[in-house]
Coordinates of C-alpha atoms in Angstrom, one line a residue:
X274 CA 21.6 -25.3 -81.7
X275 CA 22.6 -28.3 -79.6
X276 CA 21.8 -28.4 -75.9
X277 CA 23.0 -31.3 -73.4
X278 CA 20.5 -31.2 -70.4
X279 CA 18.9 -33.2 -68.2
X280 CA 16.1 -31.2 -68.8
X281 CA 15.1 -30.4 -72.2
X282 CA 11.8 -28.2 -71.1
X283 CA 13.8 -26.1 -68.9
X284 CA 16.9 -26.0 -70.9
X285 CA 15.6 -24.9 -74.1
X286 CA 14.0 -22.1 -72.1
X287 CA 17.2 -20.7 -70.3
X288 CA 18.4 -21.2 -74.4
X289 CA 16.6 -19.0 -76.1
X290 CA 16.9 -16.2 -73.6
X291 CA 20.2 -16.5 -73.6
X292 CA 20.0 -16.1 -77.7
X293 CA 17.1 -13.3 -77.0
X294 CA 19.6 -11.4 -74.7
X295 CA 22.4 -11.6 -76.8
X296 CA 24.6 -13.8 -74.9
X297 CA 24.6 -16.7 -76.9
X298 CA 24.8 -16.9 -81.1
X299 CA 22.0 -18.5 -82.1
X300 CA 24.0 -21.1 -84.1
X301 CA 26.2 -22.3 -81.3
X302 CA 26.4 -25.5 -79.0
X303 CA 25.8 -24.5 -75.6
X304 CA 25.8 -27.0 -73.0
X305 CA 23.5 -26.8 -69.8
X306 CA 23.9 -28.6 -66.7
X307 CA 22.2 -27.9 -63.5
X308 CA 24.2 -27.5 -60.2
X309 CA 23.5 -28.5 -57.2
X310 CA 23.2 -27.4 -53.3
X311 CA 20.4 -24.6 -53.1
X312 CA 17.0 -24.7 -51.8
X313 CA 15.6 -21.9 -53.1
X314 CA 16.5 -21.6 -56.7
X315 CA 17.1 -23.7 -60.0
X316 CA 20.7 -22.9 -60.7
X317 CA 22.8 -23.9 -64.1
X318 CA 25.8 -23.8 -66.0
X319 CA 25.4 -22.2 -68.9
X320 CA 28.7 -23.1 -71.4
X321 CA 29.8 -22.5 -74.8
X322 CA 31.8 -20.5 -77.5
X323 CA 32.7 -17.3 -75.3
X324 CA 29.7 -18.1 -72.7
X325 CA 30.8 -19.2 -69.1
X326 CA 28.2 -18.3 -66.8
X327 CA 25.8 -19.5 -64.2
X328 CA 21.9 -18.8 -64.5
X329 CA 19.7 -18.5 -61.4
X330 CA 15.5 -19.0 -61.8
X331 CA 13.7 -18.4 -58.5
X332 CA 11.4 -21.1 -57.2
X333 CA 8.1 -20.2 -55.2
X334 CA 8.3 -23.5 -53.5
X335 CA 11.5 -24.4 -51.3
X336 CA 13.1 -27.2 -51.8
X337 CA 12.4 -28.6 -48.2
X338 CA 10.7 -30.6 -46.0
X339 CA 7.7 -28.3 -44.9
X340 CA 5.8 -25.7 -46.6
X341 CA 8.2 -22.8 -47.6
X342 CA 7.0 -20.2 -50.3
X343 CA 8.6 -16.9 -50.8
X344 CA 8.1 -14.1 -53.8
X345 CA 10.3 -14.6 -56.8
X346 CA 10.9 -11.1 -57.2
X347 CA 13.4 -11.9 -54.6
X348 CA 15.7 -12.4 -57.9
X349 CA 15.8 -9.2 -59.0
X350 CA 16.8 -8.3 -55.0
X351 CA 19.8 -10.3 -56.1
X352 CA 20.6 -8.6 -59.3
X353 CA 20.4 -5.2 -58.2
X354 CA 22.4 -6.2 -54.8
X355 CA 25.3 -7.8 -56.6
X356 CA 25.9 -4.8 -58.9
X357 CA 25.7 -2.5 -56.0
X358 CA 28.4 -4.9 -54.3
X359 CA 30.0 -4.9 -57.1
X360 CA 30.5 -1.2 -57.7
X361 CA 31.6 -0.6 -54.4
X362 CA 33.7 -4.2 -54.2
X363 CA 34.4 -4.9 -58.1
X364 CA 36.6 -8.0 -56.8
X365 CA 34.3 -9.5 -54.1
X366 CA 31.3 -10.2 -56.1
X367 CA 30.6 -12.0 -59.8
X368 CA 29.6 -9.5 -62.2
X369 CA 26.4 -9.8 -63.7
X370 CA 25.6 -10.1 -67.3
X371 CA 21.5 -10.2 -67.5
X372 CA 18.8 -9.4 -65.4
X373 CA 15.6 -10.0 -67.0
X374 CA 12.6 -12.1 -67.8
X375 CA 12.9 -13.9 -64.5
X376 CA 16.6 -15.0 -65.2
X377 CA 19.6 -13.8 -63.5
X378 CA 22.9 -14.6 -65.5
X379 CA 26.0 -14.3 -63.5
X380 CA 29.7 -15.0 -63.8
X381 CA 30.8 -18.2 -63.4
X382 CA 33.9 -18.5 -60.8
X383 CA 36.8 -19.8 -62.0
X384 CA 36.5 -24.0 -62.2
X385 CA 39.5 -24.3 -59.3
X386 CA 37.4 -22.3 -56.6
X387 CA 35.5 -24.0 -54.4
X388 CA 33.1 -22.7 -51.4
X389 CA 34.9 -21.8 -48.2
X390 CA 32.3 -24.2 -46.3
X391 CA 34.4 -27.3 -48.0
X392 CA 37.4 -25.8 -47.0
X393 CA 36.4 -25.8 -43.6
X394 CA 34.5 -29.0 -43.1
X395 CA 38.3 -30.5 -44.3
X396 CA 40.0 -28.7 -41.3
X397 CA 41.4 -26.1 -44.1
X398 CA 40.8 -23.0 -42.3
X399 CA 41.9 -20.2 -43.9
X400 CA 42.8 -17.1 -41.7
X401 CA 43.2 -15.0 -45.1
X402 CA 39.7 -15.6 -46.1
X403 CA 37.8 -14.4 -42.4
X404 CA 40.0 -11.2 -43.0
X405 CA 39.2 -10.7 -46.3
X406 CA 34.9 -11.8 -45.6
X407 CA 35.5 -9.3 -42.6
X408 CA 37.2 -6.4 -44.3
X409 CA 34.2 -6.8 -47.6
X410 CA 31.5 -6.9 -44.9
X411 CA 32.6 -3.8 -43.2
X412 CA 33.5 -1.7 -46.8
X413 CA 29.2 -2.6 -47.6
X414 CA 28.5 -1.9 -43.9
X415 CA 30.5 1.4 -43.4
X416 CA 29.9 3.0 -47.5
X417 CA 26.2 2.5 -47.0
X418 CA 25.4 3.6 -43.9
X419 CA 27.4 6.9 -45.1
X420 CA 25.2 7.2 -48.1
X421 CA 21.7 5.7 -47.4
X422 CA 20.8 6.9 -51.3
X423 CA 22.8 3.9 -52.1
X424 CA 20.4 1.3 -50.2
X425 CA 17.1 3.4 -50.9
X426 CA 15.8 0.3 -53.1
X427 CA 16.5 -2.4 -51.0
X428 CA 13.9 -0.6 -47.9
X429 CA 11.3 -3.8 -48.7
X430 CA 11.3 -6.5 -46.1
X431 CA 8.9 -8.6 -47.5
X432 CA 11.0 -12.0 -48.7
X433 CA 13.3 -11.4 -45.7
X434 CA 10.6 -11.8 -43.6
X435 CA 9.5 -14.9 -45.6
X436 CA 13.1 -16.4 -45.7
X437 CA 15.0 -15.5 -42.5
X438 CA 12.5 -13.8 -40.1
X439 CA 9.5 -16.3 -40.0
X440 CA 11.5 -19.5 -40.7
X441 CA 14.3 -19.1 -38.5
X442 CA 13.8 -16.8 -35.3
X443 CA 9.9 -17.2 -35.4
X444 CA 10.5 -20.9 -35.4
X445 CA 12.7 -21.3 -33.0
X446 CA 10.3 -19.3 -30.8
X447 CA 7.2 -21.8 -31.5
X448 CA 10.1 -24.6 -30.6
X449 CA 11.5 -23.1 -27.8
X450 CA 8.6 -21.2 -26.2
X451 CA 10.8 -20.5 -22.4
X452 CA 13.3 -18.1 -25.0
X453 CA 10.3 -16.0 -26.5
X454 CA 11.6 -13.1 -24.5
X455 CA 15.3 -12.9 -25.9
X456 CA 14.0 -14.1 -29.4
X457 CA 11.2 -11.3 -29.7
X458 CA 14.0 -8.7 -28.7
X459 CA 16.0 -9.8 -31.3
X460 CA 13.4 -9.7 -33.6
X461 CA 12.3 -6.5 -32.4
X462 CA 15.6 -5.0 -32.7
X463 CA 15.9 -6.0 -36.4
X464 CA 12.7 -4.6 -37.3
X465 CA 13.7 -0.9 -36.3
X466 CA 17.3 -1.1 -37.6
X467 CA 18.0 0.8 -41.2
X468 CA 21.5 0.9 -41.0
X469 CA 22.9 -0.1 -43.6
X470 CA 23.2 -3.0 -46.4
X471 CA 22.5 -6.5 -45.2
X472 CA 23.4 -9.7 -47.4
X473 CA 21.2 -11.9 -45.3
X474 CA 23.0 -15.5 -46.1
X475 CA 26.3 -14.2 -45.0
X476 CA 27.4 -17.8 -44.5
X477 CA 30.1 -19.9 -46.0
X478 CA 28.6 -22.0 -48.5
X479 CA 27.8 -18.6 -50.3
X480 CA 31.7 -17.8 -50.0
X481 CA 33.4 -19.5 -53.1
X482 CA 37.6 -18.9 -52.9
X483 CA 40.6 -19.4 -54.9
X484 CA 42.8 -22.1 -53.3
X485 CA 45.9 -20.6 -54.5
X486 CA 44.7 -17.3 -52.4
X487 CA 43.9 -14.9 -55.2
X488 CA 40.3 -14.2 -54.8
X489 CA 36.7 -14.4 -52.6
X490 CA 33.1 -13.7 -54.3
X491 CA 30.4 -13.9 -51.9
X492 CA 27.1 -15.1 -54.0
X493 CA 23.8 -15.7 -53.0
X494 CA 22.4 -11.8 -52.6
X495 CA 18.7 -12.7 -52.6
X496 CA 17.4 -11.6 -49.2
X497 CA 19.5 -7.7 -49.1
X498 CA 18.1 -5.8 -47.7
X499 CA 18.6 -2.3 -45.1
X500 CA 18.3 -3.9 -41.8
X501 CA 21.0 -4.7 -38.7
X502 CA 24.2 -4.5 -39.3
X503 CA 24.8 -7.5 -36.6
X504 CA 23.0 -10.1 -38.6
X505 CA 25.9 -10.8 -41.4
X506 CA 28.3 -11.1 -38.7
X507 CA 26.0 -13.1 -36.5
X508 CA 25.5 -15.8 -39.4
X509 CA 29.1 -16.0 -40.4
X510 CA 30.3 -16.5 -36.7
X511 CA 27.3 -19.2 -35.7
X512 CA 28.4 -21.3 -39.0
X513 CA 31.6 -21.3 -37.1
X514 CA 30.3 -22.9 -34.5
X515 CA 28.8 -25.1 -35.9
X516 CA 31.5 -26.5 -37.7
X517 CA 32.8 -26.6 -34.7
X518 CA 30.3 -29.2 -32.7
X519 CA 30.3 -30.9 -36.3
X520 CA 34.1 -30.8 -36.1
X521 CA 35.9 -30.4 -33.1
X522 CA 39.4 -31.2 -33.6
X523 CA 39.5 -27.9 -35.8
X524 CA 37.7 -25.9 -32.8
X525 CA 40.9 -23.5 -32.1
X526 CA 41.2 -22.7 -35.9
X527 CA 37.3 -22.1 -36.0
X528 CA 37.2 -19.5 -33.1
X529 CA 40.8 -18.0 -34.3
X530 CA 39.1 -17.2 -37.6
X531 CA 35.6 -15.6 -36.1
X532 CA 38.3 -13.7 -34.2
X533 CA 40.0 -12.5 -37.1
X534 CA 36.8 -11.7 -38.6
X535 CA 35.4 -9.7 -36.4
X536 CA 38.2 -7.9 -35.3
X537 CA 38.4 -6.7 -39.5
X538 CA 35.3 -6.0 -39.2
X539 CA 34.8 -4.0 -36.5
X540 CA 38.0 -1.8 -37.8
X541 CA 36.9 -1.4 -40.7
X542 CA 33.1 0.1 -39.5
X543 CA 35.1 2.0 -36.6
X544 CA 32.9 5.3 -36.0
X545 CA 30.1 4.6 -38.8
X546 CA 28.6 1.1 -38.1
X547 CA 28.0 0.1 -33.9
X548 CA 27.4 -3.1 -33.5
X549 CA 25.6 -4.0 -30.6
X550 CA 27.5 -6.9 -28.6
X551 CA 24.0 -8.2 -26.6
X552 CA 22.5 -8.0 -30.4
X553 CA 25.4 -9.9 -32.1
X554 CA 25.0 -12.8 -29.4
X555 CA 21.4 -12.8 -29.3
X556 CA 21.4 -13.5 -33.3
X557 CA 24.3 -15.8 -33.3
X558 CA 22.4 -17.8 -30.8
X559 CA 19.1 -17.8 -33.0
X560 CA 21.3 -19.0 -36.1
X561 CA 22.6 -21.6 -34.0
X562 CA 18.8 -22.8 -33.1
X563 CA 17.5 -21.9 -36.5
X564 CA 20.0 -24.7 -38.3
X565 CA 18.6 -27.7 -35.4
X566 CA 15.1 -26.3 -35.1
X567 CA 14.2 -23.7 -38.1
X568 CA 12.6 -25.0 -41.5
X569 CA 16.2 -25.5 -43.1
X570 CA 18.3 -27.3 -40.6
X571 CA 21.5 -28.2 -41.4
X572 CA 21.9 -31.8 -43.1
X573 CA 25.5 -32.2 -41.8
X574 CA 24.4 -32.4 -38.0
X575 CA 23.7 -36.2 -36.9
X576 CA 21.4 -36.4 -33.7
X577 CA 23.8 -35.9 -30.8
X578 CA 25.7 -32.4 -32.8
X579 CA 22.4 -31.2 -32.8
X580 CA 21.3 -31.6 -29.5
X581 CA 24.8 -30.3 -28.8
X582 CA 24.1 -27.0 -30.6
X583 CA 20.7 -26.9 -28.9
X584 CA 22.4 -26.8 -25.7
X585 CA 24.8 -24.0 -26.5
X586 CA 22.0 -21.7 -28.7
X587 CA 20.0 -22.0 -25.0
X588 CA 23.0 -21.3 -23.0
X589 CA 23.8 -18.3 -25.3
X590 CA 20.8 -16.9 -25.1
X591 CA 20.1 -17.6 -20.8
X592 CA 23.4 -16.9 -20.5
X593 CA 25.0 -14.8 -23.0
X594 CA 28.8 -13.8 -22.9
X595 CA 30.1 -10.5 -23.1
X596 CA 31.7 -10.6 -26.5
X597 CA 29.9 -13.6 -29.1
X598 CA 33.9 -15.2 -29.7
X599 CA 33.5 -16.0 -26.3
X600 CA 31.0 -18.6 -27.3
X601 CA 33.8 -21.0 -27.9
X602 CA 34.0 -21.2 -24.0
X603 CA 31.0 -22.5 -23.5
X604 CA 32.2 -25.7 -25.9
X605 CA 34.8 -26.9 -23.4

């Protein structure tokens, strides 16, 4: 078997499981490339006669600046999330082929799609895809807080805690000590919610699209847990914004799409799922800190964007708004 790799060690590994799991014929030319753009996991292409997939290994050790460990059983989280998404949203999700042996082996999306974050840093903001990321969210949101049989296994906050809780809100709170108060409320809130399913990265990078309109997956399912239903939404809608202080010529189409998005959303969890208005602005404004002030701030931010969304996380939370879209006032 030939293998093209940067990494012969690692790539002969992810080989032979792929042969062991019967995804591969041993005899066939596969060729393994790593991709790029996540902290928390060594992700690659896997390619070859009938074999188009992406393989996912979980890495104790962030890829950061600081000191960031979290339990790789956080990978089977992901497996067992994304067929659960996928049975009760066969087209929003990639199917998964293998779970096992510490690998997760996904499909690939097709080579056209790209993530809606590029779409958006490009001023391409689609109006389809916040309806469609809105209308998926509330389906998860509304089926399992119906049927809390379906979430049962996903009741351990361990490697949310590690991942979201402590590096983000906690964070912020050591940064920001005069916001302990709204922060620990947040926190607190969180804690006692069992709602219903929660990605947990519900973000656009992890939102891969068809240009040509025919399809959304949302990836990255490694931190699901049964928590608040406000923290999806929160993280969609303070990405938002900051594409907006990153990019403000595209402000109106920003806040028109978290619009849209919530709006689906809300609809579609009508009666089963409330969502909290003072909760939804209290985490929006915490994932607005967390990506100027957290352990994984967001590379795209010069110096003055970030002291810019510094300014408007403090606001938000001193002085929150009535409904979180009205966040885009405080930008003018």
């Amino acid at each position: 078997m030939t293998v093209q790799s940067t990494s012969a060690e690692q790539a002969m590994a992810l080989t032979e499981h792929l042969v062991r799991r019967g995804l591969a014929a041993a005899d066939s030319a596969l060729t393994i490339r790593p991709l790029t753009g996540g902290v928390s996991n060594d992700v690659f292409a896997a390619t070859g006669p009938g074999l188009d997939v992406v393989v996912k290994r979980a890495l104790s050790q962030l890829r950061v600046a600081q000191s960031w460990t979290a339990d790789t059983a956080r990978l089977d989280t992901e497996g067992r999330a994304l067929r659960l998404a996928g049975r009760l949203t066969p087209t929003s999700v990639p199917q998964v082929h293998d779970l096992s042996d510490g690998y997760l082996v996904i499909e690939r999306a097709p080579h056209s799609w790209h993530t809606w974050r590029d779409d958006l840093f490009a001023g391409a903001v689609s109006l389809s895809v916040a309806e469609r990321l809105g209308r998926v969210l509330g389906t998860w949101q509304r089926t399992t807080a119906q049927d809390p049989l379906l979430v049962a296994e996903f009741a351990d906050l361990t490697v949310f805690r590690q991942l979201r809780v402590d590096p983000f809100h906690q964070a912020v709170r050591e940064r920001h000590r005069d916001l302990a108060e709204p922060i620990d409320e947040t926190v607190a809130v969180m804690a006692d919610a069992r709602t219903c399913l929660v990605h947990g990265d519900y973000t656009p990078k992890n939102v891969l699209a068809d240009p040509a309109g025919g399809g959304v997956w949302v990836i990255d399912w490694e931190v699901a847990h049964v928590g608040d239903p406000t923290f999806d939404p929160a993280w969609a809608i303070g990405h938002l914004l900051l594409k907006t202080l990153n990019e403000p010529r595209y402000a109106a189409s920003y806040a028109e799409a978290a619009q849209i998005f919530l709006r689906t959303l809300l609809t579609e969890t009508h009666a089963v799922v409330s969502l909290d208005p003072a909760q939804l602005v209290r985490q929006t404004a915490c994932v607005v800190l967390a990506r100027v002030d957290g352990k994984s701030p967001a590379a795209y931010l010069d110096a003055e964007t970030r002291d810019r969304a510094r300014a408007l996380g403090r606001d938000l939370l001193h002085h929150p708004p009535a409904l979180v879209t009205d966040a885009w006032e405080y930008l003018k």
